Amino acid sequence: MIRSVHTMFYSSETEELRAFLRDKFSFTETDMGRHTADETHPAGEAAGSHHISSDCDDLDTTVRELREKHVEFIDEPKDQGYGTAIHFKTPGGLVLELYRPHYTKGS
């Protein structure tokens, strides 16, 4: 079962964006490390890009249930450090991530 949706926004003004989301929308965060976007960012994310994912308690069961509903996965589960992740397509060509975290929220 999917528990929540997570987003990462890559910004050249990390602290300002963090304060904006906290102060204007009351968003909370789990600190996964600082991800400032610039031309030297190792993953190549550009300022203004984003990452959207959902976490679940049991990745194998959730993937099986979604495949039964004809969700198209584009890779296989892989340990990403923060969790075991797999990616799928949505209508319109968006690629989203589903993962089982290796961390506890709030840590």
Tab-separated table of N, CA, C and O in Angstrom:
chain	number	residue	atom	x	y	z
A	1	MET	N	0.837	-1.170	0.000
A	1	MET	CA	0.000	0.000	0.000
A	1	MET	C	0.892	1.247	0.000
A	1	MET	O	1.847	1.339	0.760
A	2	ILE	N	0.559	2.208	-0.815
A	2	ILE	CA	1.294	3.456	-0.880
A	2	ILE	C	0.940	4.299	0.340
A	2	ILE	O	-0.227	4.458	0.676
A	3	ARG	N	1.970	4.836	1.011
A	3	ARG	CA	1.760	5.595	2.245
A	3	ARG	C	1.738	7.102	2.026
A	3	ARG	O	1.018	7.811	2.699
A	4	SER	N	2.560	7.595	1.125
A	4	SER	CA	2.641	9.047	0.943
A	4	SER	C	3.327	9.373	-0.375
A	4	SER	O	3.861	8.496	-1.030
A	5	VAL	N	3.289	10.632	-0.728
A	5	VAL	CA	3.962	11.130	-1.923
A	5	VAL	C	5.072	12.069	-1.469
A	5	VAL	O	4.883	12.890	-0.564
A	6	HIS	N	6.235	11.931	-2.081
A	6	HIS	CA	7.392	12.750	-1.752
A	6	HIS	C	7.804	13.541	-2.985
A	6	HIS	O	7.679	13.065	-4.106
A	7	THR	N	8.323	14.723	-2.746
A	7	THR	CA	8.849	15.525	-3.850
A	7	THR	C	10.217	16.055	-3.486
A	7	THR	O	10.523	16.293	-2.313
A	8	MET	N	11.047	16.198	-4.489
A	8	MET	CA	12.314	16.907	-4.356
A	8	MET	C	12.330	17.958	-5.447
A	8	MET	O	12.033	17.665	-6.604
A	9	PHE	N	12.646	19.167	-5.041
A	9	PHE	CA	12.760	20.267	-5.977
A	9	PHE	C	14.224	20.675	-6.021
A	9	PHE	O	14.828	20.909	-4.970
A	10	TYR	N	14.783	20.773	-7.206
A	10	TYR	CA	16.171	21.184	-7.358
A	10	TYR	C	16.184	22.682	-7.632
A	10	TYR	O	15.531	23.157	-8.551
A	11	SER	N	16.918	23.413	-6.801
A	11	SER	CA	16.911	24.861	-6.861
A	11	SER	C	18.319	25.400	-6.676
A	11	SER	O	19.119	24.828	-5.937
A	12	SER	N	18.594	26.500	-7.327
A	12	SER	CA	19.868	27.188	-7.092
A	12	SER	C	19.784	28.031	-5.829
A	12	SER	O	20.781	28.596	-5.387
A	13	GLU	N	18.584	28.119	-5.223
A	13	GLU	CA	18.368	28.855	-3.977
A	13	GLU	C	17.702	27.920	-2.963
A	13	GLU	O	16.558	28.109	-2.563
A	14	THR	N	18.450	26.922	-2.547
A	14	THR	CA	17.921	25.846	-1.710
A	14	THR	C	17.280	26.348	-0.427
A	14	THR	O	16.139	25.992	-0.115
A	15	GLU	N	17.977	27.126	0.347
A	15	GLU	CA	17.449	27.568	1.641
A	15	GLU	C	16.233	28.466	1.470
A	15	GLU	O	15.277	28.382	2.243
A	16	GLU	N	16.240	29.310	0.452
A	16	GLU	CA	15.104	30.188	0.199
A	16	GLU	C	13.869	29.381	-0.197
A	16	GLU	O	12.758	29.652	0.265
A	17	LEU	N	14.059	28.366	-1.043
A	17	LEU	CA	12.938	27.510	-1.440
A	17	LEU	C	12.414	26.733	-0.239
A	17	LEU	O	11.208	26.632	-0.018
A	18	ARG	N	13.326	26.197	0.569
A	18	ARG	CA	12.938	25.443	1.767
A	18	ARG	C	12.082	26.322	2.691
A	18	ARG	O	11.039	25.899	3.186
A	19	ALA	N	12.510	27.554	2.923
A	19	ALA	CA	11.760	28.489	3.775
A	19	ALA	C	10.410	28.831	3.151
A	19	ALA	O	9.398	28.912	3.858
A	20	PHE	N	10.366	29.020	1.842
A	20	PHE	CA	9.115	29.329	1.147
A	20	PHE	C	8.098	28.205	1.347
A	20	PHE	O	6.947	28.445	1.727
A	21	LEU	N	8.501	26.963	1.106
A	21	LEU	CA	7.592	25.824	1.244
A	21	LEU	C	7.149	25.636	2.695
A	21	LEU	O	5.994	25.317	2.960
A	22	ARG	N	8.061	25.854	3.632
A	22	ARG	CA	7.729	25.733	5.053
A	22	ARG	C	6.788	26.859	5.497
A	22	ARG	O	5.747	26.614	6.100
A	23	ASP	N	7.132	28.096	5.170
A	23	ASP	CA	6.397	29.256	5.689
A	23	ASP	C	5.083	29.522	4.961
A	23	ASP	O	4.110	29.948	5.582
A	24	LYS	N	5.040	29.287	3.669
A	24	LYS	CA	3.836	29.599	2.890
A	24	LYS	C	2.840	28.442	2.854
A	24	LYS	O	1.637	28.656	2.832
A	25	PHE	N	3.348	27.185	2.832
A	25	PHE	CA	2.472	26.019	2.678
A	25	PHE	C	2.467	25.098	3.892
A	25	PHE	O	1.778	24.081	3.892
A	26	SER	N	3.279	25.407	4.892
A	26	SER	CA	3.399	24.578	6.099
A	26	SER	C	3.856	23.159	5.782
A	26	SER	O	3.485	22.204	6.482
A	27	PHE	N	4.660	23.002	4.720
A	27	PHE	CA	5.207	21.688	4.385
A	27	PHE	C	6.278	21.327	5.400
A	27	PHE	O	7.054	22.169	5.829
A	28	THR	N	6.303	20.062	5.783
A	28	THR	CA	7.362	19.556	6.647
A	28	THR	C	8.344	18.787	5.780
A	28	THR	O	8.053	18.476	4.619
A	29	GLU	N	9.492	18.445	6.351
A	29	GLU	CA	10.491	17.739	5.559
A	29	GLU	C	11.194	16.687	6.376
A	29	GLU	O	11.256	16.762	7.596
A	30	THR	N	11.694	15.688	5.684
A	30	THR	CA	12.664	14.756	6.214
A	30	THR	C	13.938	15.067	5.470
A	30	THR	O	13.970	14.988	4.244
A	31	ASP	N	14.963	15.471	6.179
A	31	ASP	CA	16.193	15.909	5.537
A	31	ASP	C	16.930	14.721	4.938
A	31	ASP	O	17.409	13.851	5.648
A	32	MET	N	16.991	14.688	3.626
A	32	MET	CA	17.692	13.628	2.899
A	32	MET	C	19.042	14.137	2.412
A	32	MET	O	19.658	13.564	1.539
A	33	GLY	N	19.485	15.267	2.936
A	33	GLY	CA	20.725	15.882	2.492
A	33	GLY	C	20.410	17.074	1.620
A	33	GLY	O	19.301	17.228	1.124
A	34	ARG	N	21.354	17.911	1.465
A	34	ARG	CA	21.158	19.134	0.680
A	34	ARG	C	21.338	18.824	-0.797
A	34	ARG	O	22.311	18.194	-1.190
A	35	HIS	N	20.399	19.270	-1.608
A	35	HIS	CA	20.421	19.016	-3.052
A	35	HIS	C	20.327	20.337	-3.788
A	35	HIS	O	19.272	20.718	-4.260
A	36	THR	N	21.425	21.059	-3.851
A	36	THR	CA	21.455	22.316	-4.586
A	36	THR	C	21.751	22.012	-6.043
A	36	THR	O	22.677	21.267	-6.355
A	37	ALA	N	20.966	22.599	-6.927
A	37	ALA	CA	21.166	22.354	-8.355
A	37	ALA	C	22.054	23.436	-8.936
A	37	ALA	O	21.860	24.612	-8.714
A	38	ASP	N	23.038	23.016	-9.655
A	38	ASP	CA	23.854	23.916	-10.455
A	38	ASP	C	24.577	23.069	-11.482
A	38	ASP	O	24.375	21.864	-11.564
A	39	GLU	N	25.427	23.682	-12.251
A	39	GLU	CA	26.078	22.944	-13.340
A	39	GLU	C	27.013	21.855	-12.835
A	39	GLU	O	27.391	20.979	-13.590
A	40	THR	N	27.357	21.856	-11.543
A	40	THR	CA	28.259	20.842	-11.005
A	40	THR	C	27.532	19.733	-10.252
A	40	THR	O	28.167	18.845	-9.717
A	41	HIS	N	26.208	19.777	-10.200
A	41	HIS	CA	25.463	18.768	-9.443
A	41	HIS	C	25.733	17.397	-10.053
A	41	HIS	O	25.566	17.195	-11.252
A	42	PRO	N	26.173	16.417	-9.240
A	42	PRO	CA	26.605	15.132	-9.790
A	42	PRO	C	25.525	14.353	-10.524
A	42	PRO	O	25.827	13.606	-11.444
A	43	ALA	N	24.266	14.498	-10.130
A	43	ALA	CA	23.210	13.744	-10.803
A	43	ALA	C	22.701	14.460	-12.050
A	43	ALA	O	21.889	13.932	-12.789
A	44	GLY	N	23.151	15.682	-12.258
A	44	GLY	CA	22.789	16.408	-13.469
A	44	GLY	C	21.445	17.093	-13.439
A	44	GLY	O	20.982	17.569	-14.460
A	45	GLU	N	20.795	17.161	-12.267
A	45	GLU	CA	19.513	17.834	-12.196
A	45	GLU	C	19.714	19.331	-12.371
A	45	GLU	O	20.621	19.913	-11.804
A	46	ALA	N	18.869	19.924	-13.158
A	46	ALA	CA	18.959	21.355	-13.404
A	46	ALA	C	18.043	22.104	-12.451
A	46	ALA	O	17.023	21.580	-12.013
A	47	ALA	N	18.398	23.342	-12.142
A	47	ALA	CA	17.522	24.180	-11.331
A	47	ALA	C	16.159	24.223	-11.999
A	47	ALA	O	16.045	24.337	-13.213
A	48	GLY	N	15.119	24.090	-11.195
A	48	GLY	CA	13.757	24.093	-11.718
A	48	GLY	C	13.214	22.707	-12.007
A	48	GLY	O	12.039	22.552	-12.297
A	49	SER	N	14.040	21.675	-11.923
A	49	SER	CA	13.537	20.324	-12.146
A	49	SER	C	13.035	19.750	-10.821
A	49	SER	O	13.207	20.348	-9.764
A	50	HIS	N	12.393	18.597	-10.886
A	50	HIS	CA	11.801	18.008	-9.696
A	50	HIS	C	11.855	16.490	-9.776
A	50	HIS	O	12.169	15.929	-10.820
A	51	HIS	N	11.544	15.863	-8.675
A	51	HIS	CA	11.494	14.410	-8.572
A	51	HIS	C	10.278	14.073	-7.716
A	51	HIS	O	10.110	14.640	-6.637
A	52	ILE	N	9.424	13.184	-8.186
A	52	ILE	CA	8.215	12.821	-7.446
A	52	ILE	C	8.233	11.314	-7.202
A	52	ILE	O	8.460	10.529	-8.121
A	53	SER	N	7.993	10.929	-5.958
A	53	SER	CA	8.005	9.515	-5.613
A	53	SER	C	6.956	9.233	-4.544
A	53	SER	O	6.467	10.135	-3.879
A	54	SER	N	6.631	7.962	-4.395
A	54	SER	CA	5.737	7.493	-3.343
A	54	SER	C	6.430	6.368	-2.617
A	54	SER	O	7.161	5.581	-3.222
A	55	ASP	N	6.201	6.278	-1.300
A	55	ASP	CA	6.804	5.176	-0.565
A	55	ASP	C	5.739	4.178	-0.142
A	55	ASP	O	4.553	4.495	-0.102
A	56	CYS	N	6.196	2.977	0.140
A	56	CYS	CA	5.293	1.903	0.549
A	56	CYS	C	5.998	1.014	1.558
A	56	CYS	O	7.222	1.040	1.675
A	57	ASP	N	5.212	0.232	2.290
A	57	ASP	CA	5.763	-0.684	3.285
A	57	ASP	C	6.314	-1.959	2.659
A	57	ASP	O	7.288	-2.510	3.144
A	58	ASP	N	5.677	-2.434	1.597
A	58	ASP	CA	6.034	-3.711	0.977
A	58	ASP	C	6.119	-3.495	-0.527
A	58	ASP	O	5.108	-3.505	-1.234
A	59	LEU	N	7.320	-3.282	-1.019
A	59	LEU	CA	7.510	-2.949	-2.433
A	59	LEU	C	7.055	-4.075	-3.352
A	59	LEU	O	6.354	-3.829	-4.337
A	60	ASP	N	7.418	-5.311	-3.045
A	60	ASP	CA	7.061	-6.433	-3.916
A	60	ASP	C	5.551	-6.567	-4.078
A	60	ASP	O	5.049	-6.729	-5.190
A	61	THR	N	4.821	-6.490	-2.970
A	61	THR	CA	3.365	-6.614	-3.027
A	61	THR	C	2.748	-5.450	-3.784
A	61	THR	O	1.858	-5.633	-4.618
A	62	THR	N	3.221	-4.230	-3.515
A	62	THR	CA	2.658	-3.050	-4.169
A	62	THR	C	2.919	-3.087	-5.669
A	62	THR	O	2.023	-2.802	-6.469
A	63	VAL	N	4.123	-3.478	-6.078
A	63	VAL	CA	4.433	-3.589	-7.513
A	63	VAL	C	3.547	-4.642	-8.154
A	63	VAL	O	2.991	-4.425	-9.237
A	64	ARG	N	3.374	-5.792	-7.510
A	64	ARG	CA	2.521	-6.849	-8.066
A	64	ARG	C	1.092	-6.342	-8.250
A	64	ARG	O	0.472	-6.543	-9.307
A	65	GLU	N	0.563	-5.658	-7.223
A	65	GLU	CA	-0.807	-5.138	-7.318
A	65	GLU	C	-0.935	-4.102	-8.438
A	65	GLU	O	-1.930	-4.089	-9.164
A	66	LEU	N	0.060	-3.248	-8.596
A	66	LEU	CA	0.005	-2.240	-9.655
A	66	LEU	C	0.156	-2.861	-11.042
A	66	LEU	O	-0.506	-2.438	-11.992
A	67	ARG	N	0.994	-3.883	-11.165
A	67	ARG	CA	1.121	-4.587	-12.456
A	67	ARG	C	-0.205	-5.247	-12.834
A	67	ARG	O	-0.578	-5.265	-14.007
A	68	GLU	N	-0.921	-5.774	-11.825
A	68	GLU	CA	-2.242	-6.359	-12.094
A	68	GLU	C	-3.217	-5.313	-12.620
A	68	GLU	O	-4.173	-5.634	-13.304
A	69	LYS	N	-2.961	-4.046	-12.290
A	69	LYS	CA	-3.786	-2.933	-12.777
A	69	LYS	C	-3.188	-2.299	-14.031
A	69	LYS	O	-3.575	-1.209	-14.424
A	70	HIS	N	-2.220	-3.002	-14.639
A	70	HIS	CA	-1.589	-2.607	-15.907
A	70	HIS	C	-0.734	-1.351	-15.817
A	70	HIS	O	-0.605	-0.605	-16.782
A	71	VAL	N	-0.131	-1.103	-14.639
A	71	VAL	CA	0.852	-0.029	-14.518
A	71	VAL	C	2.127	-0.512	-15.206
A	71	VAL	O	2.569	-1.639	-15.004
A	72	GLU	N	2.734	0.358	-16.039
A	72	GLU	CA	3.925	0.007	-16.808
A	72	GLU	C	5.186	0.437	-16.074
A	72	GLU	O	5.505	1.626	-15.986
A	73	PHE	N	5.912	-0.528	-15.522
A	73	PHE	CA	7.188	-0.249	-14.869
A	73	PHE	C	8.279	-0.259	-15.923
A	73	PHE	O	8.257	-1.065	-16.853
A	74	ILE	N	9.250	0.645	-15.773
A	74	ILE	CA	10.288	0.781	-16.799
A	74	ILE	C	11.632	0.215	-16.356
A	74	ILE	O	12.588	0.238	-17.137
A	75	ASP	N	11.714	-0.287	-15.123
A	75	ASP	CA	12.938	-0.903	-14.643
A	75	ASP	C	12.584	-1.909	-13.561
A	75	ASP	O	11.405	-2.186	-13.349
A	76	GLU	N	13.590	-2.429	-12.906
A	76	GLU	CA	13.386	-3.386	-11.820
A	76	GLU	C	13.830	-2.733	-10.509
A	76	GLU	O	14.610	-1.765	-10.517
A	77	PRO	N	13.363	-3.235	-9.359
A	77	PRO	CA	13.771	-2.650	-8.084
A	77	PRO	C	15.292	-2.625	-7.925
A	77	PRO	O	15.986	-3.579	-8.293
A	78	LYS	N	15.796	-1.498	-7.400
A	78	LYS	CA	17.232	-1.328	-7.212
A	78	LYS	C	17.469	-0.523	-5.936
A	78	LYS	O	16.766	0.448	-5.668
A	79	ASP	N	18.484	-0.926	-5.160
A	79	ASP	CA	18.835	-0.196	-3.950
A	79	ASP	C	19.446	1.139	-4.352
A	79	ASP	O	20.435	1.190	-5.076
A	80	GLN	N	18.833	2.232	-3.875
A	80	GLN	CA	19.302	3.574	-4.204
A	80	GLN	C	19.981	4.244	-3.005
A	80	GLN	O	20.255	5.437	-3.054
A	81	GLY	N	20.204	3.508	-1.944
A	81	GLY	CA	20.796	4.076	-0.742
A	81	GLY	C	19.727	4.491	0.257
A	81	GLY	O	19.696	4.002	1.376
A	82	TYR	N	18.825	5.379	-0.143
A	82	TYR	CA	17.729	5.827	0.728
A	82	TYR	C	16.615	4.801	0.790
A	82	TYR	O	15.783	4.822	1.689
A	83	GLY	N	16.567	3.879	-0.184
A	83	GLY	CA	15.535	2.860	-0.251
A	83	GLY	C	15.684	2.028	-1.513
A	83	GLY	O	16.541	2.288	-2.343
A	84	THR	N	14.835	1.028	-1.634
A	84	THR	CA	14.775	0.214	-2.843
A	84	THR	C	13.692	0.801	-3.724
A	84	THR	O	12.543	0.948	-3.292
A	85	ALA	N	14.051	1.154	-4.974
A	85	ALA	CA	13.153	1.929	-5.829
A	85	ALA	C	12.937	1.272	-7.180
A	85	ALA	O	13.772	0.527	-7.681
A	86	ILE	N	11.780	1.602	-7.762
A	86	ILE	CA	11.412	1.178	-9.113
A	86	ILE	C	10.640	2.349	-9.728
A	86	ILE	O	10.047	3.155	-9.008
A	87	HIS	N	10.657	2.460	-11.039
A	87	HIS	CA	10.030	3.596	-11.726
A	87	HIS	C	8.937	3.131	-12.680
A	87	HIS	O	9.029	2.060	-13.261
A	88	PHE	N	7.909	3.972	-12.836
A	88	PHE	CA	6.796	3.636	-13.710
A	88	PHE	C	6.332	4.860	-14.484
A	88	PHE	O	6.616	5.987	-14.100
A	89	LYS	N	5.622	4.592	-15.575
A	89	LYS	CA	5.095	5.650	-16.429
A	89	LYS	C	3.645	5.952	-16.077
A	89	LYS	O	2.898	5.069	-15.671
A	90	THR	N	3.270	7.207	-16.295
A	90	THR	CA	1.877	7.628	-16.157
A	90	THR	C	1.400	8.141	-17.512
A	90	THR	O	2.215	8.390	-18.403
A	91	PRO	N	0.102	8.309	-17.697
A	91	PRO	CA	-0.373	8.946	-18.916
A	91	PRO	C	0.299	10.317	-19.084
A	91	PRO	O	0.518	11.031	-18.099
A	92	GLY	N	0.660	10.638	-20.280
A	92	GLY	CA	1.347	11.892	-20.546
A	92	GLY	C	2.854	11.774	-20.479
A	92	GLY	O	3.560	12.760	-20.654
A	93	GLY	N	3.355	10.571	-20.193
A	93	GLY	CA	4.791	10.344	-20.230
A	93	GLY	C	5.573	10.703	-18.984
A	93	GLY	O	6.796	10.710	-19.006
A	94	LEU	N	4.897	11.006	-17.872
A	94	LEU	CA	5.635	11.268	-16.639
A	94	LEU	C	6.239	9.964	-16.123
A	94	LEU	O	5.637	8.898	-16.242
A	95	VAL	N	7.424	10.047	-15.558
A	95	VAL	CA	8.045	8.903	-14.902
A	95	VAL	C	8.091	9.207	-13.414
A	95	VAL	O	8.633	10.228	-12.991
A	96	LEU	N	7.482	8.345	-12.616
A	96	LEU	CA	7.431	8.498	-11.172
A	96	LEU	C	8.133	7.328	-10.506
A	96	LEU	O	8.324	6.280	-11.121
A	97	GLU	N	8.483	7.509	-9.245
A	97	GLU	CA	9.211	6.489	-8.501
A	97	GLU	C	8.347	5.932	-7.374
A	97	GLU	O	7.598	6.661	-6.741
A	98	LEU	N	8.480	4.639	-7.137
A	98	LEU	CA	7.877	3.962	-6.000
A	98	LEU	C	9.026	3.318	-5.238
A	98	LEU	O	9.896	2.696	-5.851
A	99	TYR	N	9.055	3.492	-3.909
A	99	TYR	CA	10.166	2.908	-3.160
A	99	TYR	C	9.764	2.487	-1.755
A	99	TYR	O	8.768	2.933	-1.211
A	100	ARG	N	10.579	1.588	-1.218
A	100	ARG	CA	10.494	1.190	0.190
A	100	ARG	C	11.696	1.821	0.867
A	100	ARG	O	12.840	1.524	0.535
A	101	PRO	N	11.472	2.745	1.814
A	101	PRO	CA	12.583	3.475	2.415
A	101	PRO	C	13.438	2.615	3.348
A	101	PRO	O	12.957	1.678	3.965
A	102	HIS	N	14.726	3.002	3.429
A	102	HIS	CA	15.643	2.420	4.401
A	102	HIS	C	15.762	3.319	5.628
A	102	HIS	O	16.542	3.036	6.512
A	103	TYR	N	15.002	4.405	5.663
A	103	TYR	CA	15.070	5.357	6.768
A	103	TYR	C	13.706	5.424	7.448
A	103	TYR	O	12.710	4.940	6.936
A	104	THR	N	13.686	6.047	8.614
A	104	THR	CA	12.449	6.291	9.349
A	104	THR	C	12.098	7.752	9.219
A	104	THR	O	12.974	8.618	9.358
A	105	LYS	N	10.846	8.064	8.935
A	105	LYS	CA	10.433	9.470	8.800
A	105	LYS	C	10.801	10.240	10.047
A	105	LYS	O	10.657	9.765	11.153
A	106	GLY	N	11.266	11.473	9.802
A	106	GLY	CA	11.656	12.339	10.888
A	106	GLY	C	13.096	12.146	11.319
A	106	GLY	O	13.602	12.852	12.167
A	107	SER	N	13.785	11.168	10.711
A	107	SER	CA	15.184	10.935	11.089
A	107	SER	C	16.108	11.705	10.186
A	107	SER	O	15.753	12.160	9.152
